Structures are given as structure tokens and as C-alpha cells.
Short mmCIF file of C-alpha atoms in Angstrom, two decimals:
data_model
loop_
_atom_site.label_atom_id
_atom_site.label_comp_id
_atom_site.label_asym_id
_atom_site.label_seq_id
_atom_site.Cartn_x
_atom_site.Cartn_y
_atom_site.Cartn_z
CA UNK A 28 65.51 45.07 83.81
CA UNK A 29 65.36 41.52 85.37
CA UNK A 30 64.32 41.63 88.90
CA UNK A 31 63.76 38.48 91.28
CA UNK A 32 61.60 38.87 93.73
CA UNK A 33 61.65 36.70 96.68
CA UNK A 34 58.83 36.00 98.78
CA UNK A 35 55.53 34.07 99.32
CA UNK A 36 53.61 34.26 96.36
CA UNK A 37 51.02 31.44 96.93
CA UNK A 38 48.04 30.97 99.38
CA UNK A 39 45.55 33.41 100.97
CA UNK A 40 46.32 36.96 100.94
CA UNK A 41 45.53 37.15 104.30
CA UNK A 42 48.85 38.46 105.46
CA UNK A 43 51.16 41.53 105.59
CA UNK A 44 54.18 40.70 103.25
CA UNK A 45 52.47 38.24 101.08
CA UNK A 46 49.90 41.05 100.04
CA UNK A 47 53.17 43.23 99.09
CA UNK A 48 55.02 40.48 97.33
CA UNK A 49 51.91 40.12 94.88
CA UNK A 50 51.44 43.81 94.40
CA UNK A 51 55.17 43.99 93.98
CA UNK A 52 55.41 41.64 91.32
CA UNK A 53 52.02 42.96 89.60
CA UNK A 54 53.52 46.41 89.24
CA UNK A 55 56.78 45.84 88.43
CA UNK A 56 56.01 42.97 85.62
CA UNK A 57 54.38 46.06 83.42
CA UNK A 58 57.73 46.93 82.18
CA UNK A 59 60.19 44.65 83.55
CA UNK A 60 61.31 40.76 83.46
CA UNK A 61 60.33 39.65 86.83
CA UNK A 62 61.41 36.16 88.10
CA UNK A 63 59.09 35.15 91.37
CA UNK A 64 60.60 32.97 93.99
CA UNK A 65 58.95 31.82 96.67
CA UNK A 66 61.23 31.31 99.80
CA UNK A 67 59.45 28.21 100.81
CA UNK A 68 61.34 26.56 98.18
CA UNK A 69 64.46 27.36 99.00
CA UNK A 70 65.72 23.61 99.84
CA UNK A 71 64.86 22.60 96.46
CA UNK A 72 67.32 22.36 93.52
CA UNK A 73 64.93 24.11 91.11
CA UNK A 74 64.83 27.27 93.08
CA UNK A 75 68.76 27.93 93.35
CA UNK A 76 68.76 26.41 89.16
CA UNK A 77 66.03 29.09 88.19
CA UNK A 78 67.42 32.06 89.99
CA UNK A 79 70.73 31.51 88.31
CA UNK A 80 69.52 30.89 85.10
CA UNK A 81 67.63 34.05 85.37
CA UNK A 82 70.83 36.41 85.84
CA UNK A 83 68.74 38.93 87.62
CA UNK A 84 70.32 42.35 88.24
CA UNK A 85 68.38 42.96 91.15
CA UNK A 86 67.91 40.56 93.89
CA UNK A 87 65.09 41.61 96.13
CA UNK A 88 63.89 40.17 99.54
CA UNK A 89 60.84 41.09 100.68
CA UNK A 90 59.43 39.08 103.61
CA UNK A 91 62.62 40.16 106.20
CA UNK A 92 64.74 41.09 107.68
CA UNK A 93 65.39 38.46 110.04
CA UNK A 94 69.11 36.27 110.51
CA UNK A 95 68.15 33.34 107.98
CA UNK A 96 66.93 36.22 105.27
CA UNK A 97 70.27 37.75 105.41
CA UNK A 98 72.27 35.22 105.19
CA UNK A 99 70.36 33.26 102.08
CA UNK A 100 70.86 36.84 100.55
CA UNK A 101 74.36 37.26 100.97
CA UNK A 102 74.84 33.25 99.55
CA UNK A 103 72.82 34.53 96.54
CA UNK A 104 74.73 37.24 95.83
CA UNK A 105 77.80 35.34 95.69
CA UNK A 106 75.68 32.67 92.83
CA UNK A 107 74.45 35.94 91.14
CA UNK A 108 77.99 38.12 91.36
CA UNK A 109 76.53 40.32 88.73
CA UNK A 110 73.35 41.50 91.15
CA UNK A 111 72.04 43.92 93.33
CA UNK A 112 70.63 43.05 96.53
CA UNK A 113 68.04 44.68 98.16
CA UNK A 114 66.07 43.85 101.57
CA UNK A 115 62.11 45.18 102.90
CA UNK A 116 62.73 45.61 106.32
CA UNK A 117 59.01 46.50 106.53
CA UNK A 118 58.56 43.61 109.44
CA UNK A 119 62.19 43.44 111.44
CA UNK A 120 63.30 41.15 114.09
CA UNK A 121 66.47 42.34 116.29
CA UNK A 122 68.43 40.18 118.45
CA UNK A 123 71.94 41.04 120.13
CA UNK A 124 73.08 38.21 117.65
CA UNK A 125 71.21 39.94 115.09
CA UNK A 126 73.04 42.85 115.05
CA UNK A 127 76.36 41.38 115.69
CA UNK A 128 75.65 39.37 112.32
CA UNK A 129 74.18 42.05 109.92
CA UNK A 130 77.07 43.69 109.01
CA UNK A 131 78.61 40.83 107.91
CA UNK A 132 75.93 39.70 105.27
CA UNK A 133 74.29 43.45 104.79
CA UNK A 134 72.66 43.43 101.41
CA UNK A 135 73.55 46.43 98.94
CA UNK A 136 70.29 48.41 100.28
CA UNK A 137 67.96 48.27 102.85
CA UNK A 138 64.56 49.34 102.31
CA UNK A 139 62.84 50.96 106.17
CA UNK A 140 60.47 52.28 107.06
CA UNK A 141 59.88 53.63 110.79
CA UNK A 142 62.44 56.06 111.86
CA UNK A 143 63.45 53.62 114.21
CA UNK A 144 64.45 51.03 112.04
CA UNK A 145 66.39 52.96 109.48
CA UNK A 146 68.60 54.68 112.95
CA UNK A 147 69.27 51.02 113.45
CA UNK A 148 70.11 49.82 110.22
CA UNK A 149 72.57 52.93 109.61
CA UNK A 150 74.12 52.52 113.03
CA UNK A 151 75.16 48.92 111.33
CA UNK A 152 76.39 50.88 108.29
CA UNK A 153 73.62 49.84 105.91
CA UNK A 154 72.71 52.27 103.36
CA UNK A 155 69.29 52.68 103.38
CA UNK A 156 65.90 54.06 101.64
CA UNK A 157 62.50 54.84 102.60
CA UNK A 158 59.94 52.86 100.95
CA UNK A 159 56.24 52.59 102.62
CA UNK A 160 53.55 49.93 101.65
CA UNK A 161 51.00 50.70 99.27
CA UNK A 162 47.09 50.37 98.85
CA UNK A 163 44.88 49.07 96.10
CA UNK A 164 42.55 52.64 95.33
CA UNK A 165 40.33 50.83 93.01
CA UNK A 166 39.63 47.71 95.40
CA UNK A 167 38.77 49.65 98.51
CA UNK A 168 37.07 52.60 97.86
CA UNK A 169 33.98 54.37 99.73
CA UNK A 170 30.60 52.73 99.70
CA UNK A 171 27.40 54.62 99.16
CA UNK A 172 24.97 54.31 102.15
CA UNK A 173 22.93 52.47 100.15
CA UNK A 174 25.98 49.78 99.67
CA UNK A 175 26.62 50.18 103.42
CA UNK A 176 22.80 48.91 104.63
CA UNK A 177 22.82 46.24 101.74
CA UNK A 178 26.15 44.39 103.01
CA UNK A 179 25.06 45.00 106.43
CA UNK A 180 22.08 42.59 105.29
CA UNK A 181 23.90 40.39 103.46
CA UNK A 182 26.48 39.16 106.84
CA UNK A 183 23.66 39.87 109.06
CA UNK A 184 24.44 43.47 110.87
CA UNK A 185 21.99 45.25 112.33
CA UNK A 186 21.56 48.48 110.77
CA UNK A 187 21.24 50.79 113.84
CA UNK A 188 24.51 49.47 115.09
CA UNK A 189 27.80 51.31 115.12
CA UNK A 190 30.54 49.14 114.09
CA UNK A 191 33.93 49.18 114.53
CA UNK A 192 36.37 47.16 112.83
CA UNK A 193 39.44 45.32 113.17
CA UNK A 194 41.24 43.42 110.70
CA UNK A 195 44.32 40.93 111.94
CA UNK A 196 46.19 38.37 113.78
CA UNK A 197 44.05 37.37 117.05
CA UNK A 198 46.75 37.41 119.58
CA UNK A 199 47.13 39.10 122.71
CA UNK A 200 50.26 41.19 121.48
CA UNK A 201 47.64 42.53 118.43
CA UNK A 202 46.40 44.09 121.97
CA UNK A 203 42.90 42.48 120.90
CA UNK A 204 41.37 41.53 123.94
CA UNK A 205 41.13 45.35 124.67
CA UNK A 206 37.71 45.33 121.95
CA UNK A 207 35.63 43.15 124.35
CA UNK A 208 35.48 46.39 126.63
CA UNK A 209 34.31 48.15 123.38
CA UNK A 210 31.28 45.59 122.59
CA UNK A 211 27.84 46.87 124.04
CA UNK A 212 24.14 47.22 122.96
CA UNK A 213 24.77 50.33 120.60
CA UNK A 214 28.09 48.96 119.44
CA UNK A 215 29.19 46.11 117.67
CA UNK A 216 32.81 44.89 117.24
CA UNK A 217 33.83 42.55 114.18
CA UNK A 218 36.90 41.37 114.28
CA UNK A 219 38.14 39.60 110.99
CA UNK A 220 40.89 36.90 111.94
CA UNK A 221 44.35 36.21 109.82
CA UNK A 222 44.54 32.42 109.67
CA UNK A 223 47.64 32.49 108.15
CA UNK A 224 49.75 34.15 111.38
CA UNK A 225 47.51 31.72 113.73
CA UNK A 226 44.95 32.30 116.12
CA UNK A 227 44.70 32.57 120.04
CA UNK A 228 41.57 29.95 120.52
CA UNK A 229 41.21 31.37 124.12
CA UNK A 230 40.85 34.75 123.48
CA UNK A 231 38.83 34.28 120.15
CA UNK A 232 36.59 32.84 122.71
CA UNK A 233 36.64 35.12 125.01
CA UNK A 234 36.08 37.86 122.55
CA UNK A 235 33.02 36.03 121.19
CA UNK A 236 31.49 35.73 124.70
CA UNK A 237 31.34 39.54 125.20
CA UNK A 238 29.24 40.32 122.16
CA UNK A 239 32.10 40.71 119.58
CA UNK A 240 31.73 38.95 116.31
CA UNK A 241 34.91 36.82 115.25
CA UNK A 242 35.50 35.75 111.75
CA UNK A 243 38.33 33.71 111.73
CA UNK A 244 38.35 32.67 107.80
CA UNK A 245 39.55 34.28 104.82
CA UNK A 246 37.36 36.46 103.31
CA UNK A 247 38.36 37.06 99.62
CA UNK A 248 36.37 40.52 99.03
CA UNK A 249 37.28 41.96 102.91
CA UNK A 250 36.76 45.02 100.85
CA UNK A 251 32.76 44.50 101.44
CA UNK A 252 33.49 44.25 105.69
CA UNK A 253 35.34 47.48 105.18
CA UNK A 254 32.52 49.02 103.75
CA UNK A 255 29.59 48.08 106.25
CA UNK A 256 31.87 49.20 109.21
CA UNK A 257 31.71 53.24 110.89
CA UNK A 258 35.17 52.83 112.04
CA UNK A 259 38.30 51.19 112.54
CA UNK A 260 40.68 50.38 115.11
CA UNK A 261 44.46 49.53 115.03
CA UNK A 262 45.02 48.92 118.82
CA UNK A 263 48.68 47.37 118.79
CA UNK A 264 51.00 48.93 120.84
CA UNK A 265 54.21 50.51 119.48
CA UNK A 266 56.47 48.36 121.41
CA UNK A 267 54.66 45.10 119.93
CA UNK A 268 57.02 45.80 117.07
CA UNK A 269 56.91 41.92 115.78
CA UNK A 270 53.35 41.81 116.13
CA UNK A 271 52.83 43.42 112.31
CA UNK A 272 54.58 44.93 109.35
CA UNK A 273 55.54 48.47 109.96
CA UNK A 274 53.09 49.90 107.84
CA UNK A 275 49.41 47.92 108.78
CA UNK A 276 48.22 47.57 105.42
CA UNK A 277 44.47 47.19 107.06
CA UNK A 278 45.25 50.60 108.59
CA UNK A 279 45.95 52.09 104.67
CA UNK A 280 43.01 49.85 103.20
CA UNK A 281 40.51 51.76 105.98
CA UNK A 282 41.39 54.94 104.81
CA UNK A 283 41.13 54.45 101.09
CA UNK A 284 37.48 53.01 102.30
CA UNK A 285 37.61 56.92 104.05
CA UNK A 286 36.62 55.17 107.46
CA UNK A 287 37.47 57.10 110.51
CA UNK A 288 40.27 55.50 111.83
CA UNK A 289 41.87 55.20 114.87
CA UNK A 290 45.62 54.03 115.76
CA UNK A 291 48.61 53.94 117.71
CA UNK A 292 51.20 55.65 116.57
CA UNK A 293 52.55 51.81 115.61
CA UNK A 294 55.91 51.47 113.51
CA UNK A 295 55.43 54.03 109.97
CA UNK A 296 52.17 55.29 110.41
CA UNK A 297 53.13 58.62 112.45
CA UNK A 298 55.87 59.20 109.62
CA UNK A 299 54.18 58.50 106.54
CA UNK A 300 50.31 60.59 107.94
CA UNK A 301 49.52 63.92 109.60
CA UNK A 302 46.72 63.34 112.47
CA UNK A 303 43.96 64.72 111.46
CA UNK A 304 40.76 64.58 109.01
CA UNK A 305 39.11 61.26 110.66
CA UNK A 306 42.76 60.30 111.05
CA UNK A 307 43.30 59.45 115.25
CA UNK A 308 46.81 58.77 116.91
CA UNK A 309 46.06 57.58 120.31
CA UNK A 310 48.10 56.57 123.24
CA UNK A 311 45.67 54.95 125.43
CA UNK A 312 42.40 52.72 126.38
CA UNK A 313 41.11 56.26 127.48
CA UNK A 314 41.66 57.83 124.71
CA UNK A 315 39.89 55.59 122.02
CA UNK A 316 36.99 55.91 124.36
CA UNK A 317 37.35 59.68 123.86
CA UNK A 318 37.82 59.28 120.11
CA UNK A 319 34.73 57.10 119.56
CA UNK A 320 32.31 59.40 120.99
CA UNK A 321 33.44 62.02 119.39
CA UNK A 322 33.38 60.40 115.85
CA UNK A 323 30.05 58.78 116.70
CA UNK A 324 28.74 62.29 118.35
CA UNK A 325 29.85 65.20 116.02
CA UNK A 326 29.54 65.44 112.34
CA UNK A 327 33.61 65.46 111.84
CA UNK A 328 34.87 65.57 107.88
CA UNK A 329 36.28 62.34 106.64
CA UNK A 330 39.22 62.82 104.22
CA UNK A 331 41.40 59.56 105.17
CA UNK A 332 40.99 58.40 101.81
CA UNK A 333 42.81 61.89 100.61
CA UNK A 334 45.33 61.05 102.75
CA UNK A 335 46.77 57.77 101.65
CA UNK A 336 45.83 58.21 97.82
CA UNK A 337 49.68 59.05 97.15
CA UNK A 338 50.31 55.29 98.63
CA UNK A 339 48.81 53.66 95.77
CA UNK A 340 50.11 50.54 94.75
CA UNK A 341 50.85 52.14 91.36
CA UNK A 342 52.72 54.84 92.67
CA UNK A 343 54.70 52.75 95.42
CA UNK A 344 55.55 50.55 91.83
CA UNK A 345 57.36 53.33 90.34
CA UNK A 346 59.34 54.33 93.35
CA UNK A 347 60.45 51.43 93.94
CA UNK A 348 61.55 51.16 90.03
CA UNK A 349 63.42 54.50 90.38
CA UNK A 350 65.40 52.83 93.70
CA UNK A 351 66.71 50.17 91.55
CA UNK A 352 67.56 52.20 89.22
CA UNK A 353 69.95 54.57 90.86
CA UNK A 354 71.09 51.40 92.58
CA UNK A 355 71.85 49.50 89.43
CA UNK A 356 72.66 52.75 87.29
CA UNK A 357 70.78 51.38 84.45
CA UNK A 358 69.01 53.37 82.57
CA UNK A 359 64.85 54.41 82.69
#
């Protein structure tokens, strides 16, 4: 099957959607002829040229939906009459104009994910399918404690400390600044920034100043800060909606590192996981207080990793063949 792909696929994987487009394209490439276009090209000649002389039979947008994504959809689907086209609304953006507009330039599918998003999306009269992010298994996997104290060396942590993790954007709608009241003497917060999506100099400096320790830079084996971490925390409030993709993928990546985690109950995550197991939906400041001591104070079973093991990146690959599939009706 010929498939093109359209996203980012060049720079640090640092952020959400370019992290799926690469997986995407690494999956599906096994058995199919996959044509990558990066939509940062879009006002070149070469980009329109290629597509075309691809004559994909799936067109598939991954970094949306959003007003612009739609409509360069819809304008390839008139160059490419012959193809599907498909949109990841794993990271939507609503306006009134938004949804005056979709309807008009709706794709042939719509792949959601929150509950809340696919209500919308059929309320426009898109047909839709469920489709979460995935997780590389093999990448982030459990360390030994004897892994845990050498990494701790290697950046510098001191081994008696528990440490709590957070992996993202640092902006104030990431809800952030709430992990400087979380920094004390037995405690230590490291907070890994996404240059990519920009950073909030004030508040990376404000974070610093209560004992927290900021890494703004890309770190190309973050696997290694997952490991030397006790915990992690995904503080974003549900209503930040714009604030990440609708599945965290550093929320996923914690549990296949089988890290306690706690989190809101932000976009996906309450739909695609079952509380439970070192798994922690919380509501409140309170109660990731409450959650903390009890991880750090009772000797709790850890399956998070069991839990998210079906959202390999493998497996997320083949489901996502079998949706273009019935879309297309071409045969496996």
C-alpha cells in the first residue's frame, strides 16, 4: 500500500507529534511504500511534485487538527482524487470558526482519542476511530537498582533522595510551577525541558530557585532520567487541553520504565488505563501530596509497565494498518 505521511520528520524528538510521526513511519515502512512529507515544506514546489508523483492511497495527517491542517488536506485530496484521507486529532484546537469550517473540508476519517474529542468530531459528522499513541517497550524499560544508583552518579543525584520527575514544555499551562512546592531536603524535583514547544525563562527560574533541577536541553537517551527517578508526575490540568497531545507520551514512557506515576485525568489517559497498580488519577494539589507519601511510605506493587505493554509502538503499527485497510478496502 502507498501511504504518505505528513508531518515533522526532522529535528529533536523532543516533542509530542514528531515522536509519533517517526514511529509511524518506522512501523508502517516494514510492509508498506511510505512517502514522508514534512509539512514545513509545504510552500515549496517539490513537496506538492513528490506527493503527486507518489499516487498514495492513503493520505495521512498527523500533527492536527487545527484550520490550516484541514484545509491543506482537503486541497490534497482534490491533487490525489484517487486517496484516502485521514487526520490524528491526538492534539486539537477548537474555535467557533473551527467548527463552522470542519465540515466543509472533513477528511475521510478522523483518528481521536479522548471521549471528548471524538463527541465533537461526530457532532460535525466526521466518521471517526480510536487510535491511542504508542510506546517504545525496548527503549524504556525498568532499571535494576544497581542501574538506578549508577545514573544517579553519573548526572550527579544524590542517592538518598526521592525523585520525582517531570518531562515537558515549561509553561505555566503545563501547571509546572506547582513542583516548586514539591522540592524539599528529602525530595528532589527534575524537571526535563522541551525546547522545541519553548520555554517560560521566568518560571524556569523560579523553579530553579526553590531547589528543583531544570534541564532545559535535549537529552537523546531521556530513557536514563527515567530510570534514576522514584516517580513521576503529569500535573496538567484537563482543561489545559492545548497544552499537550491527548495521550502524554512521557506519561506512557514512565510506565513502561514501571515508575509510579501520578496524573490528571488529562485528555486519553482515563480511557485508555484503569487506576490502579502504581497508576494515580488525581484531581488536586492535595491529593498528589496524599499520593506521594503513600508511594514513598508503603511498599505498594508496581505493574504500570503491565499496563501500557498493549500500547507498543508495534502493536499501535498494526492497528493503524488494519484502519486503512477497511478504509481503503484493499486487501491484507
Amino acid at each position: 500500500m502507498k501511504i504518505c505521511l505528513l508531518g515533522e520528520f526532522s529535528g529533536n524528538l523532543d516533542e509530542g507529534m514528531r515522536i509519533v510521526s517517526s514511529h509511524f513511519a518506522e512501523e508502517l515502512s516494514n510492509h508498506h511504500q511510505i512517502l514522508t512529507s514534512d509539512i514545513r515544506n509545504v510552500f515549496t514546489k517539490e513537496f506538492w511534485r513528490d506527493i503527486k508523483n507518489f499516487d498514495p492511497i492513503v493520505i495521512h495527517y498527523i500533527h492536527g487538527p487545527s484550520i490550516k491542517s484541514f484545509v491543506l488536506l482537503k486541497m490534497l485530496s482534490f491533487r490525489c482524487r484517487s486517496a484516502k484521507t485521514v487526520m490524528y486529532a491526538m492534539h486539537p484546537d477548537f474555535s467557533f470558526l473551527s467548527k463552522r469550517l470542519i465540515p466543509l473540508f472533513k477528511p475521510n476519517l478522523i483518528l481521536i482519542q479522548s471521549y471528548e474529542t471524538e463527541e465533537i468530531f461526530k457532532n460535525l459528522g466526521c466518521k471517526t476511530e480510536f487510535l491511542p499513541c504508542g510506546v517504545d517497550i525496548k527503549k524504556f524499560k525498568p532499571a535494576t537498582e544497581e542501574t538506578k544508583e549508577e545514573l544517579r552518579d553519573k548526572y550527579g543525584i544524590d542517592q538518598d533522595k526521592f525523585v520525582i520527575l517531570h518531562i515537558g514544555s515549561i509553561k505555566e499551562g503545563r501547571n509546572v510551577q506547582l513542583l516548586e512546592k514539591l522540592q524539599n531536603e528529602k525530595d528532589q524535583v527534575i524537571i526535563i525541558g522541551a525546547i522545541s514547544t519553548g520555554i517560560d525563562k521566568n518560571l524556569t527560574q523560579k523553579l530553579k530557585k526553590s531547589g528543583c533541577l531544570v534541564w532545559a536541553e535535549y537529552f537523546k537517551n531521556i530513557e536514563e532520567i527515567y530510570a534514576l527517578s522514584d516517580c513521576y508526575l503529569f500535573p496538567t490540568s484537563p482543561e489545559n487541553k492545548l497544552s499537550a497531545i491527548e495521550m502524554p507520551l512521557s506519561v506512557l514512557e514512565a510506565m513502561s520504565c514501571n515508575l509510579p506515576v501520578i496524573t490528571t485525568k488529562f485528555g486519553a489517559l482515563p480511557r485508555a488505563f484503569k487506576e490502579g497498580d502504581g497508576l494515580f488519577f488525581v484531581e488536586n494539589e492535595n491529593d498528589i501530596f496524599m499520593v506521594l507519601e503513600r508511594i514513598k511510605n508503603t511498599n505498594m506493587k508496581i505493574k504500570t509497565r503491565e499496563k501500557v505493554l498493549p500500547y507498543s509502538w508495534e502493536n499501535i503499527g498494526k492497528k493503524l494498518e488494519k484502519i486503512y485497510f477497511r478504509l481503503t478496502g484493499e486487501k491484507q
